[in-house]
PDB file of C-alpha atoms and ligand atoms in Angstrom:
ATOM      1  CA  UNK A 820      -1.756 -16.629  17.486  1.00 44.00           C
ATOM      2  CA  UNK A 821      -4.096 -19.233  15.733  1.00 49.00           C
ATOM      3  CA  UNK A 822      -6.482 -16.835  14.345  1.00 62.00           C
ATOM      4  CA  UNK A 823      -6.079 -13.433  12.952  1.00 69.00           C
ATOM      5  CA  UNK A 824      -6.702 -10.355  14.811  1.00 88.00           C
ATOM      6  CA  UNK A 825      -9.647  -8.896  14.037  1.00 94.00           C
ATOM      7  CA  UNK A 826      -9.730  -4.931  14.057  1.00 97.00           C
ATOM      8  CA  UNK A 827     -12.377  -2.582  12.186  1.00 98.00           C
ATOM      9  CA  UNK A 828     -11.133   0.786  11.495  1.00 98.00           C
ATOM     10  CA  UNK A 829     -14.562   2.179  10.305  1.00 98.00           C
ATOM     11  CA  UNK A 830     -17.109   3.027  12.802  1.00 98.00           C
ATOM     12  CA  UNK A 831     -19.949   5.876  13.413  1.00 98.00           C
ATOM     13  CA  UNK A 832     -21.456   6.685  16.668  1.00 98.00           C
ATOM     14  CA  UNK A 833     -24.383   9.196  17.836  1.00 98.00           C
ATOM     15  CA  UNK A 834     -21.731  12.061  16.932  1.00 98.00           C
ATOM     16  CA  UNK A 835     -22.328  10.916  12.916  1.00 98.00           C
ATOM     17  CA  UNK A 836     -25.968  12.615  11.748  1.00 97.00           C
ATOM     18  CA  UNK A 837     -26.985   9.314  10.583  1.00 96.00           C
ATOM     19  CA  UNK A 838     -26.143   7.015  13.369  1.00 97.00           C
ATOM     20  CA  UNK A 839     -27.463   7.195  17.512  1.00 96.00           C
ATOM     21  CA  UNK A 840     -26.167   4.820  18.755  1.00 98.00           C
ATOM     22  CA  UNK A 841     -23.570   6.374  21.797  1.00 98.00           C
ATOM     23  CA  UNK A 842     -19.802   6.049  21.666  1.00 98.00           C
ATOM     24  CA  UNK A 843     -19.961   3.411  24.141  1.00 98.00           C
ATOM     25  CA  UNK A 844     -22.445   1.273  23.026  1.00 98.00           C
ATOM     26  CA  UNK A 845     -20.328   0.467  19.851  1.00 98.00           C
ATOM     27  CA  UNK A 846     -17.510   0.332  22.177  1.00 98.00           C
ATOM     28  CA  UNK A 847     -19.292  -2.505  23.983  1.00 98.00           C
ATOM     29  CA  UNK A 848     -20.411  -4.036  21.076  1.00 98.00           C
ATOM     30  CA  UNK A 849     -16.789  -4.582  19.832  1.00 98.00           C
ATOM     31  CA  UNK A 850     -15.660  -5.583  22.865  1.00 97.00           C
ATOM     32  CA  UNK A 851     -18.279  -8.371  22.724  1.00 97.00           C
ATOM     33  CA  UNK A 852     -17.793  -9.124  19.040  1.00 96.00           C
ATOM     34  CA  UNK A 853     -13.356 -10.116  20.600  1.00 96.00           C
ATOM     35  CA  UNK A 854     -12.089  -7.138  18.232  1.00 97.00           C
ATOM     36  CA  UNK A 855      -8.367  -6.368  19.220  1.00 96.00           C
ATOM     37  CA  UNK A 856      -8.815  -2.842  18.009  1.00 98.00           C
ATOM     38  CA  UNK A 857     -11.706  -0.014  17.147  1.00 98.00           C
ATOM     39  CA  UNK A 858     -11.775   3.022  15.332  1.00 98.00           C
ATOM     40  CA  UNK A 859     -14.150   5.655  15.751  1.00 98.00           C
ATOM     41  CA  UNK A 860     -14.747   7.409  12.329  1.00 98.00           C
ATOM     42  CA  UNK A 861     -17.523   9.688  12.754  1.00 98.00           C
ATOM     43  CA  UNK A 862     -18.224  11.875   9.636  1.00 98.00           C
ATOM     44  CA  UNK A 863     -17.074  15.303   9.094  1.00 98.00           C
ATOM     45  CA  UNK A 864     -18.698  16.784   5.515  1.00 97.00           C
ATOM     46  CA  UNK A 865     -16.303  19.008   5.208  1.00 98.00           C
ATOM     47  CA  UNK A 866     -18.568  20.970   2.186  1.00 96.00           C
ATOM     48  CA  UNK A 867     -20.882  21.269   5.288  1.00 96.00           C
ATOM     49  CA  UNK A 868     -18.555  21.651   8.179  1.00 97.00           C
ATOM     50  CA  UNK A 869     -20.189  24.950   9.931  1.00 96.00           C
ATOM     51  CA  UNK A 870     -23.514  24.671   8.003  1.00 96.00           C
ATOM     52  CA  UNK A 871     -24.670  21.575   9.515  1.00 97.00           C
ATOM     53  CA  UNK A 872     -22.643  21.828  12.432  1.00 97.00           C
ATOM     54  CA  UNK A 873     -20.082  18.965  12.297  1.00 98.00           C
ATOM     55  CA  UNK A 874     -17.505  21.494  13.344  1.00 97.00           C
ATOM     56  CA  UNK A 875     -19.271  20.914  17.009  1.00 98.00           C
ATOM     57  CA  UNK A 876     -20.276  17.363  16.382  1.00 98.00           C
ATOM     58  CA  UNK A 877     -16.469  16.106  15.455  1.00 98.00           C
ATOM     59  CA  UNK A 878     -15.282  17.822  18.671  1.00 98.00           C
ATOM     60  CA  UNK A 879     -17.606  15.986  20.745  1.00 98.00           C
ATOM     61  CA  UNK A 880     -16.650  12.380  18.845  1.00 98.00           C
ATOM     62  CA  UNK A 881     -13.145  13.139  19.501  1.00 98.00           C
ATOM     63  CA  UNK A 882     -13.317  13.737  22.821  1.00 98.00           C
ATOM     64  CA  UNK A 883     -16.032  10.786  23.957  1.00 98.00           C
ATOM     65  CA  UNK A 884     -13.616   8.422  21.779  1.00 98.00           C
ATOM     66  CA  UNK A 885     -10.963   9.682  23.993  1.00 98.00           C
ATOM     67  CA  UNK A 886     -12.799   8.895  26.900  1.00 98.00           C
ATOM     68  CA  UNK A 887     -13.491   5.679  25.669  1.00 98.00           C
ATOM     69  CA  UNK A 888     -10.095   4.644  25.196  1.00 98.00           C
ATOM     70  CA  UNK A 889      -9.588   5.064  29.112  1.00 98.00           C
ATOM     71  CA  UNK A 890     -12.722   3.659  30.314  1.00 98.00           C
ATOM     72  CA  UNK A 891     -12.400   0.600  28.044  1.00 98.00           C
ATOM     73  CA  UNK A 892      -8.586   0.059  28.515  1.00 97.00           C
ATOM     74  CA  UNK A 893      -7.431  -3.425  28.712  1.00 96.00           C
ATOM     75  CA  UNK A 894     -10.712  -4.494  27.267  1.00 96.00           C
ATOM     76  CA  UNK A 895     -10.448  -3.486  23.769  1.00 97.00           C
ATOM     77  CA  UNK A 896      -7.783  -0.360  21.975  1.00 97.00           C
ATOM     78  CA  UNK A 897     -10.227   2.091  21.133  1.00 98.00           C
ATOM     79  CA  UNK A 898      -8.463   4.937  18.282  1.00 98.00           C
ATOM     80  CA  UNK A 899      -9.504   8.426  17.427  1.00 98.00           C
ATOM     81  CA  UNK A 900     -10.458   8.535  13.725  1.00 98.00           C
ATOM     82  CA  UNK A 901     -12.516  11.109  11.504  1.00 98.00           C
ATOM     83  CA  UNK A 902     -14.011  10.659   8.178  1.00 98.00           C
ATOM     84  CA  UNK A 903     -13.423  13.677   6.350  1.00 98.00           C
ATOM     85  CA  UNK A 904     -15.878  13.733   3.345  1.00 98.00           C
ATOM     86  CA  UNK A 905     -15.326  16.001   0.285  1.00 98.00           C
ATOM     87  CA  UNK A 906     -11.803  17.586   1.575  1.00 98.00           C
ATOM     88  CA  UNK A 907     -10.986  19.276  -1.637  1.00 98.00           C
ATOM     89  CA  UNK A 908     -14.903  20.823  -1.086  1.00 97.00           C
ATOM     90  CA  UNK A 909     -13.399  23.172   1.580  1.00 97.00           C
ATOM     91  CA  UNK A 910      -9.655  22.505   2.382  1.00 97.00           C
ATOM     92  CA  UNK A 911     -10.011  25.231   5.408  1.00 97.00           C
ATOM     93  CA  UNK A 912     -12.651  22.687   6.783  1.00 98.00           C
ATOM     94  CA  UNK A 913     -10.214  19.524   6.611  1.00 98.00           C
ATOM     95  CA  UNK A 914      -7.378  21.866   8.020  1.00 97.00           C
ATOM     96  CA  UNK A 915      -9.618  23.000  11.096  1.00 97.00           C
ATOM     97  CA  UNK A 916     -11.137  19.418  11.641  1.00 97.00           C
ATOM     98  CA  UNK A 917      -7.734  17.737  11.859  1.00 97.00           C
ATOM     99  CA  UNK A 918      -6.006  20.794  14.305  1.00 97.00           C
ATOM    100  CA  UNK A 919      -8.706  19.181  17.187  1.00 96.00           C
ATOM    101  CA  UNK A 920      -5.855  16.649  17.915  1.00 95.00           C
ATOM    102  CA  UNK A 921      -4.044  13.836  17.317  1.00 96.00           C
ATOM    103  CA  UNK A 922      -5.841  11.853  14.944  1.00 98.00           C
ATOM    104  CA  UNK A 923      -5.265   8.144  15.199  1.00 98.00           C
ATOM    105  CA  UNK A 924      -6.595   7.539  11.230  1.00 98.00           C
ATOM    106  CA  UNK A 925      -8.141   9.811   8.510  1.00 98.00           C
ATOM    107  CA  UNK A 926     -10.222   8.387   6.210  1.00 98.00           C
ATOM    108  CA  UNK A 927     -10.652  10.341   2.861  1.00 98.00           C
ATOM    109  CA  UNK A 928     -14.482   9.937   1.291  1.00 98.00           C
ATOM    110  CA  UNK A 929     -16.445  11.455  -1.319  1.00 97.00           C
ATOM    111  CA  UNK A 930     -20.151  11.525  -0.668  1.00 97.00           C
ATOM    112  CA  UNK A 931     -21.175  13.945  -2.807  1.00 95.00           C
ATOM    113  CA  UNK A 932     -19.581  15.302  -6.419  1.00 96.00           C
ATOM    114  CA  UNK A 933     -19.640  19.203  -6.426  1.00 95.00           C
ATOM    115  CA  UNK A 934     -22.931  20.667  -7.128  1.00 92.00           C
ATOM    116  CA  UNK A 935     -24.689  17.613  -6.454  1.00 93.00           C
ATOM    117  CA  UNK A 936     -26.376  15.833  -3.246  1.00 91.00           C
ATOM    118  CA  UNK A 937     -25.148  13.095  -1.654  1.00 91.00           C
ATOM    119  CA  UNK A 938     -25.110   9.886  -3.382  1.00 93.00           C
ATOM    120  CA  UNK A 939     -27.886   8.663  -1.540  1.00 91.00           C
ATOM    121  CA  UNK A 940     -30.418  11.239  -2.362  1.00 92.00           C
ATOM    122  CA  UNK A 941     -30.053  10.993  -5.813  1.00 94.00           C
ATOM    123  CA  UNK A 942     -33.153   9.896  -8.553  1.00 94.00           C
ATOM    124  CA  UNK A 943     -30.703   7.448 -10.866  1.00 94.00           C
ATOM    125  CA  UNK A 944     -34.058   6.959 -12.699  1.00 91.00           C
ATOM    126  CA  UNK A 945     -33.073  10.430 -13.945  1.00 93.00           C
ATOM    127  CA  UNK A 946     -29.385  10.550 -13.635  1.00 93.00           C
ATOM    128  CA  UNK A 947     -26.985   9.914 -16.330  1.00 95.00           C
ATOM    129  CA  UNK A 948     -25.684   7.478 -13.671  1.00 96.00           C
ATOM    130  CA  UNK A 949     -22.429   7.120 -16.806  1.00 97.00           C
ATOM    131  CA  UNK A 950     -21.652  11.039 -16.188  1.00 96.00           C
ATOM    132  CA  UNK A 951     -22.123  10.616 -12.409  1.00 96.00           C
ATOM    133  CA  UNK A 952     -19.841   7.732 -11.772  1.00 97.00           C
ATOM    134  CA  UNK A 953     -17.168   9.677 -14.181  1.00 97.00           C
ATOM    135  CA  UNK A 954     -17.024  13.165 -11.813  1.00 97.00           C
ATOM    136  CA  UNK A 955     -17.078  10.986  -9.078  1.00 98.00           C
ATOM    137  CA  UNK A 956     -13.585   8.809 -10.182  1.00 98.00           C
ATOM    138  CA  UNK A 957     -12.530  12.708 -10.731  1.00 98.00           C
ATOM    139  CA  UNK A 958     -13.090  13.790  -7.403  1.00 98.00           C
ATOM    140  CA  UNK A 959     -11.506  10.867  -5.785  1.00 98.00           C
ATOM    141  CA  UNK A 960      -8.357  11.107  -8.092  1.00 98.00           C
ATOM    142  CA  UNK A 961      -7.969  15.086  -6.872  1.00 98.00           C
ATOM    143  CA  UNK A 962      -8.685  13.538  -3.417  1.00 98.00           C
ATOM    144  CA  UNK A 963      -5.754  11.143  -3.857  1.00 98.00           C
ATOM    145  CA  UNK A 964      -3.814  13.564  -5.341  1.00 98.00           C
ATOM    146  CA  UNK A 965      -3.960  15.990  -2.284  1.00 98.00           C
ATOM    147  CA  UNK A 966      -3.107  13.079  -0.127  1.00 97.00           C
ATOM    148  CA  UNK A 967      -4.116  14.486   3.114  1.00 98.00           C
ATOM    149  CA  UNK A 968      -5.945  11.432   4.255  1.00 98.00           C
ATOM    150  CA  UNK A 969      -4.270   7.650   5.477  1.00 98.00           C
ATOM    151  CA  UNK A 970      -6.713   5.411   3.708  1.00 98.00           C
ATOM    152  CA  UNK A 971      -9.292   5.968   0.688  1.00 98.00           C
ATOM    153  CA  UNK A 972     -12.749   5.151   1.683  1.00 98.00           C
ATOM    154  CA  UNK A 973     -14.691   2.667   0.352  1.00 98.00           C
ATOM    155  CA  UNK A 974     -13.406   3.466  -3.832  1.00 98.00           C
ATOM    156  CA  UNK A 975     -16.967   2.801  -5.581  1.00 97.00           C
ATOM    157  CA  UNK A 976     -19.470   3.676  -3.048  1.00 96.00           C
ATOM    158  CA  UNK A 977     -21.989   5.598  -5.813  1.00 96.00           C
ATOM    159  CA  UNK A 978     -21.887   1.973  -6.967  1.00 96.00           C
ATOM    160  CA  UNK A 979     -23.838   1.165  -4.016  1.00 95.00           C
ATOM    161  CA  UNK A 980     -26.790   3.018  -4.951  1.00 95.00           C
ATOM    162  CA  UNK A 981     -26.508   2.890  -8.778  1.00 96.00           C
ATOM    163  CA  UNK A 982     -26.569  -0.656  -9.184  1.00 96.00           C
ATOM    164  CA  UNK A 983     -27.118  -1.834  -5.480  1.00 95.00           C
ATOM    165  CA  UNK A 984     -30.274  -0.365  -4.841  1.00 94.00           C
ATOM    166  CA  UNK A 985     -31.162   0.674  -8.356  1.00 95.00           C
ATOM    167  CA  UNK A 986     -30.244  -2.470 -10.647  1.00 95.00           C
ATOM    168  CA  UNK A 987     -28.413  -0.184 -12.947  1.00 96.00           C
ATOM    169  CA  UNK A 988     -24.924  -1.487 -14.799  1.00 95.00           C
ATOM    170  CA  UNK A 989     -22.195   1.280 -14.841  1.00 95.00           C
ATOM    171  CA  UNK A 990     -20.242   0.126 -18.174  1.00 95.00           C
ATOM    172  CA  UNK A 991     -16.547  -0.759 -15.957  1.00 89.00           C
ATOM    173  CA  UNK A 992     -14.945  -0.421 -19.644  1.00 93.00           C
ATOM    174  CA  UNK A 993     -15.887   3.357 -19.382  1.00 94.00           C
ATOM    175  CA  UNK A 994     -14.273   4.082 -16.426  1.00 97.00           C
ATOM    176  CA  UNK A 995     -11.339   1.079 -16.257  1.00 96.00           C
ATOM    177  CA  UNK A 996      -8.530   3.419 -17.167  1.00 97.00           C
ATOM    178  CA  UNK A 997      -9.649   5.880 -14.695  1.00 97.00           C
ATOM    179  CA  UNK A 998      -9.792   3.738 -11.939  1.00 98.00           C
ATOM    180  CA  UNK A 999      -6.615   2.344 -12.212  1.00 98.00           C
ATOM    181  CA  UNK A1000      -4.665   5.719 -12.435  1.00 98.00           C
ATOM    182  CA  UNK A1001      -6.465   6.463  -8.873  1.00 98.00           C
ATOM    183  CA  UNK A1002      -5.088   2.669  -7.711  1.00 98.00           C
ATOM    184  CA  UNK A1003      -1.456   3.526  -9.331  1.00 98.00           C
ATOM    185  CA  UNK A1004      -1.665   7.120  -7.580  1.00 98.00           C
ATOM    186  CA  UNK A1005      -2.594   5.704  -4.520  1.00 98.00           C
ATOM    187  CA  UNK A1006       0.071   3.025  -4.266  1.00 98.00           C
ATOM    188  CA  UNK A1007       2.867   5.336  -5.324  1.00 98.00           C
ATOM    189  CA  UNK A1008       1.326   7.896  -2.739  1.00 98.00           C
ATOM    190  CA  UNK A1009       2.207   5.210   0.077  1.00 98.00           C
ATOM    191  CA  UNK A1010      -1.683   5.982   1.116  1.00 98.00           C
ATOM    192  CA  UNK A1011      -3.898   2.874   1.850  1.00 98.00           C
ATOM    193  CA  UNK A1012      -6.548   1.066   0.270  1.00 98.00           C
ATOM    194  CA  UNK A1013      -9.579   0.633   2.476  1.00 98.00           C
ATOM    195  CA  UNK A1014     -11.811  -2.649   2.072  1.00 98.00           C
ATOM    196  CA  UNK A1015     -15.323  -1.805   3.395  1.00 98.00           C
ATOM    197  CA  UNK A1016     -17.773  -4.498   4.091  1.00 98.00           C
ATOM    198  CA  UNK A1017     -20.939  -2.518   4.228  1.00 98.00           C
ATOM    199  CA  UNK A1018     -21.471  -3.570   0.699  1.00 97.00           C
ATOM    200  CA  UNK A1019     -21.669  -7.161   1.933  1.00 97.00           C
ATOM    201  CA  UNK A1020     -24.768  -6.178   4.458  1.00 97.00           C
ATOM    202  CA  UNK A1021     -26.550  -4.026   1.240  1.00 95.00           C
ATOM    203  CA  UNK A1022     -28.004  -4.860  -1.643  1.00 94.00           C
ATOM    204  CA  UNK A1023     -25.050  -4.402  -3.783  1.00 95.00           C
ATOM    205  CA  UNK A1024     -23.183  -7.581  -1.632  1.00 96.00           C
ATOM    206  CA  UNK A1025     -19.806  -7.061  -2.155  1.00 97.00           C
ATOM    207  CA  UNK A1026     -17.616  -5.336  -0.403  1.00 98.00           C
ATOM    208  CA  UNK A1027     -16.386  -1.803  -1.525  1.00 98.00           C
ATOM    209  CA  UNK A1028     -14.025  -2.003  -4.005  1.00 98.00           C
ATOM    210  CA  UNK A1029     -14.187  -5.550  -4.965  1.00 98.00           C
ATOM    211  CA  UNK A1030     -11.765  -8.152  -4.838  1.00 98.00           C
ATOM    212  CA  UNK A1031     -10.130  -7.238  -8.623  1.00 97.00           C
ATOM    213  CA  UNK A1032      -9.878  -3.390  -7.469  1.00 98.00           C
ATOM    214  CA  UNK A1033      -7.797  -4.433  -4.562  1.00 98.00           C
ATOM    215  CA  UNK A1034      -5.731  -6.908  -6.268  1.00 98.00           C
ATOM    216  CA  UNK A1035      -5.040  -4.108  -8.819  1.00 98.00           C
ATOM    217  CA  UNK A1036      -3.979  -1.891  -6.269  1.00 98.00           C
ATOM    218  CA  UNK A1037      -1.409  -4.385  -4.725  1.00 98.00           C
ATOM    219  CA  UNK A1038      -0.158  -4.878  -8.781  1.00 98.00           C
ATOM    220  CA  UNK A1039       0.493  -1.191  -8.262  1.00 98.00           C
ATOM    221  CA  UNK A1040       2.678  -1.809  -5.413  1.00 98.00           C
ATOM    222  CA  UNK A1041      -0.353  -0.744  -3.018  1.00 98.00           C
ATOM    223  CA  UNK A1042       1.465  -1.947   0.418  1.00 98.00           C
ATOM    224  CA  UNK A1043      -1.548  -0.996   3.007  1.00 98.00           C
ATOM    225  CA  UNK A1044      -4.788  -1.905   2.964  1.00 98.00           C
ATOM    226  CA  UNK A1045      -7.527  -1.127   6.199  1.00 98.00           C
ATOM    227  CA  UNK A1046     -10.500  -3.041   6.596  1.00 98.00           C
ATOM    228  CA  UNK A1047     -14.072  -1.174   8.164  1.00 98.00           C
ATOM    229  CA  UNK A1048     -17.374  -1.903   8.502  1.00 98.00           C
ATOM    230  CA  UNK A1049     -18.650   1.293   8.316  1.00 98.00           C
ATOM    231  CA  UNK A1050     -20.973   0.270  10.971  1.00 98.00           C
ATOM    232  CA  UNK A1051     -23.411   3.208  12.101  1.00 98.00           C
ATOM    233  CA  UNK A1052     -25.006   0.826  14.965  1.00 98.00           C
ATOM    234  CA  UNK A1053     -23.743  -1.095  17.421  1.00 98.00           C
ATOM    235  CA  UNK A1054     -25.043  -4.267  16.029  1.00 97.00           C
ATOM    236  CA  UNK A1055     -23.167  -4.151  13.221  1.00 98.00           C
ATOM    237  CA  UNK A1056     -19.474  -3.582  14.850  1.00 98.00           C
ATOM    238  CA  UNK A1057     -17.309  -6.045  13.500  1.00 97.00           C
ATOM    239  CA  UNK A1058     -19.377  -6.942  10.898  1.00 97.00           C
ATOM    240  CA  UNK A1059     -17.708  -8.687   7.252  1.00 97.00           C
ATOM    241  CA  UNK A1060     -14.161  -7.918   8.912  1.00 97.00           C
ATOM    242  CA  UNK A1061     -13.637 -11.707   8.288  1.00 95.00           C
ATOM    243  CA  UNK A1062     -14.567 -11.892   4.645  1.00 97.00           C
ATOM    244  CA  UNK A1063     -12.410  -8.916   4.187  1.00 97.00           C
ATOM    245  CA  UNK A1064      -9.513 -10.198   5.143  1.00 96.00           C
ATOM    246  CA  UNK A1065     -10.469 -13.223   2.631  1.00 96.00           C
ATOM    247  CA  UNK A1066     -10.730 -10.870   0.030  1.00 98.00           C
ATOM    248  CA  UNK A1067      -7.391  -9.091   0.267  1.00 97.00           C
ATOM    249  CA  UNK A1068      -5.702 -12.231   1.408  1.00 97.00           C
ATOM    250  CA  UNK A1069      -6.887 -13.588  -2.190  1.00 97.00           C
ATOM    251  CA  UNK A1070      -5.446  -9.958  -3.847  1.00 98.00           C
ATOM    252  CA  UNK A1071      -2.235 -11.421  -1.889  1.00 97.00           C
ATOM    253  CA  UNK A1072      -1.857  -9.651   0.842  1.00 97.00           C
ATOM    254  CA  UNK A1073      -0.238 -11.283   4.046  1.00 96.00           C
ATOM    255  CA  UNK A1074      -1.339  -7.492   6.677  1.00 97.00           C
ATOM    256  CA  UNK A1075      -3.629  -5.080   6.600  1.00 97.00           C
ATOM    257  CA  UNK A1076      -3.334  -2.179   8.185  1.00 98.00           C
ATOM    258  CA  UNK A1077      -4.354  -0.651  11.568  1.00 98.00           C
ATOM    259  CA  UNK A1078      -3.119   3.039  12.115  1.00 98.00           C
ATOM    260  CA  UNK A1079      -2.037   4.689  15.330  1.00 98.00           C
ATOM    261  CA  UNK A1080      -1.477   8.341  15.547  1.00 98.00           C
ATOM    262  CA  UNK A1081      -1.301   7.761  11.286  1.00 98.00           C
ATOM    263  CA  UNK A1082       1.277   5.384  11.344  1.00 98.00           C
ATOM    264  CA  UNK A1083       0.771   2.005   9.914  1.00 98.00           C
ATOM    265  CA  UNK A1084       1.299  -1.425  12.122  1.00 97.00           C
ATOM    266  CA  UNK A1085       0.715  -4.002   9.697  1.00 97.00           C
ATOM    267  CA  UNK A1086      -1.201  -7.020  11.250  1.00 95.00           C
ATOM    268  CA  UNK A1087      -0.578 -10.353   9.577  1.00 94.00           C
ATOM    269  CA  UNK A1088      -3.341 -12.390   7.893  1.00 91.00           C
ATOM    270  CA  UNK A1089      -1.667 -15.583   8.013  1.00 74.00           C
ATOM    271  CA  UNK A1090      -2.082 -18.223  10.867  1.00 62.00           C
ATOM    272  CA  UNK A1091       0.728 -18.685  13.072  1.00 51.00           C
ATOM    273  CA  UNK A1092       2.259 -15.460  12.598  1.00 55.00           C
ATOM    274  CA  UNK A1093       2.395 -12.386  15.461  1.00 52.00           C
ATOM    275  CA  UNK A1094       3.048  -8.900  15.682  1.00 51.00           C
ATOM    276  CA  UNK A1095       3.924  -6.959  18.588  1.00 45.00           C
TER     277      UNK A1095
HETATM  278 ZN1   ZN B1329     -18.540   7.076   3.909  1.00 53.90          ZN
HETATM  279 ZN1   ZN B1330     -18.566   5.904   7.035  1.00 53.90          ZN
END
């Protein structure tokens, strides 16, 4: 194998509130784009599960991803993911959500810090964006803590908005001690690290975490990281998969991870080298 395989574990279809394009349209598009492997992630709020109805919508993405799978066999491996965001919000959400079926990968997010909107919606004009980004690092380290995910989503993602689309600093000093007891917990948890390259399509530019966050993690003993796009249309499938495996390959890694019914099959980075 001269090149590595590319697969992007982070994907959102029509089934995701904030993305329309259908399952198989992003199937397509990775097809086209020569991934080896797709995951569907759609979202599942789980603070919002029966509210805003992603009870019904995470049924439907698990079964058209199913579907997909079949219909674009031989083509391109197509794997059943969710995106569970805020588990520790409302455990009894995260618990129903994953009893659908066999989840290939679970990706654990925060999008919101209790009490508060989503990240997105926020005025940082009025924010103190220090406080924000602190109860945020709590959430995720409860998040890690629990466990009940495979890979933590995109670590830094109010970062995206703070400073990405709002030009504001968040003081790393602040929050450096924090952040690396979340990296240590993580490694030690045997959970993985995900590098998403949405960051490197925003304003922000980087991916999310950066390159030092992810060579902190593997100084933790981190063993797995995933790579996703976080692509919510289809032209965007695929998309920064190659820088990311530049970054972690410069954190050291030699794999990153793709998961199959939540187990790890570690696909090497490094020219010449296979995997079955
Ligand atoms: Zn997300
Ligand atoms: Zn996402």
């Amino acid at each position: 194998m001269a090149l590595p395989c590319i697969c992007d574990s982070h994907i959102h279809t029509w089934c995701s509130p904030d993305a329309s394009d259908t399952t198989s349209m992003m199937c397509e598009a990775g097809e086209r784009a020569g991934l080896y492997a797709m995951t569907i992630t759609d979202h599942c709020e789980c603070n919002l599960y029966r509210k805003d109805g992603y009870d019904e919508s995470i049924r439907r993405s698990y079964l058209e991803t199913r579907q997909a799978a079949v219909s674009f066999y031989g083509k391109i491996r197509v794997l059943t993911g969710v995106e569970l965001g805020q588990p520790l919000q409302d455990l009894k959400a995260a618990e129903d959500v994953l009893s659908i079926g066999d989840f290939d990968f679970v990706l654990g997010s925060i999008h919101n810090i209790t009490g508060y909107e989503d990240f997105y919606f926020l005025d940082y004009q009025k924010e103190d964006t220090e406080k924000l980004f602190s109860l945020y690092l709590d959430e995720m380290e409860k998040m890690v803590e629990w466990g009940g995910f495979d890979s933590l989503a995109h670590l830094t993602y109010p970062l995206r908005y703070i400073t990405g689309e709002n030009g504001i600093e968040v003081k790393r000093a602040n929050h450096d001690a924090q952040v690396d007891r979340i990296l240590k917990k993580l490694a030690e948890s045997g959970k993985a690290l995900e590098v998403n390259t949405s960051g490197l399509r925003q304003k922000i530019g980087v991916t999310l975490p950066t390159l030092n966050l992810v060579r902190r993690f593997r100084e933790y003993g981190g063993k797995y990281v995933t790579l996703g796009s976080d692509s919510h249309q289809w032209k965007d499938v695929g998309e920064g998969i190659s820088t990311g495996i530049q970054v972690i390959r410069e954190a050291g890694f030699t794999h990153y991870a793709l998961y199959e019914k939540r187990v790890p099959k570690l696909i090497p980075i490094v020219e010449g080298e296979d995997f079955d």
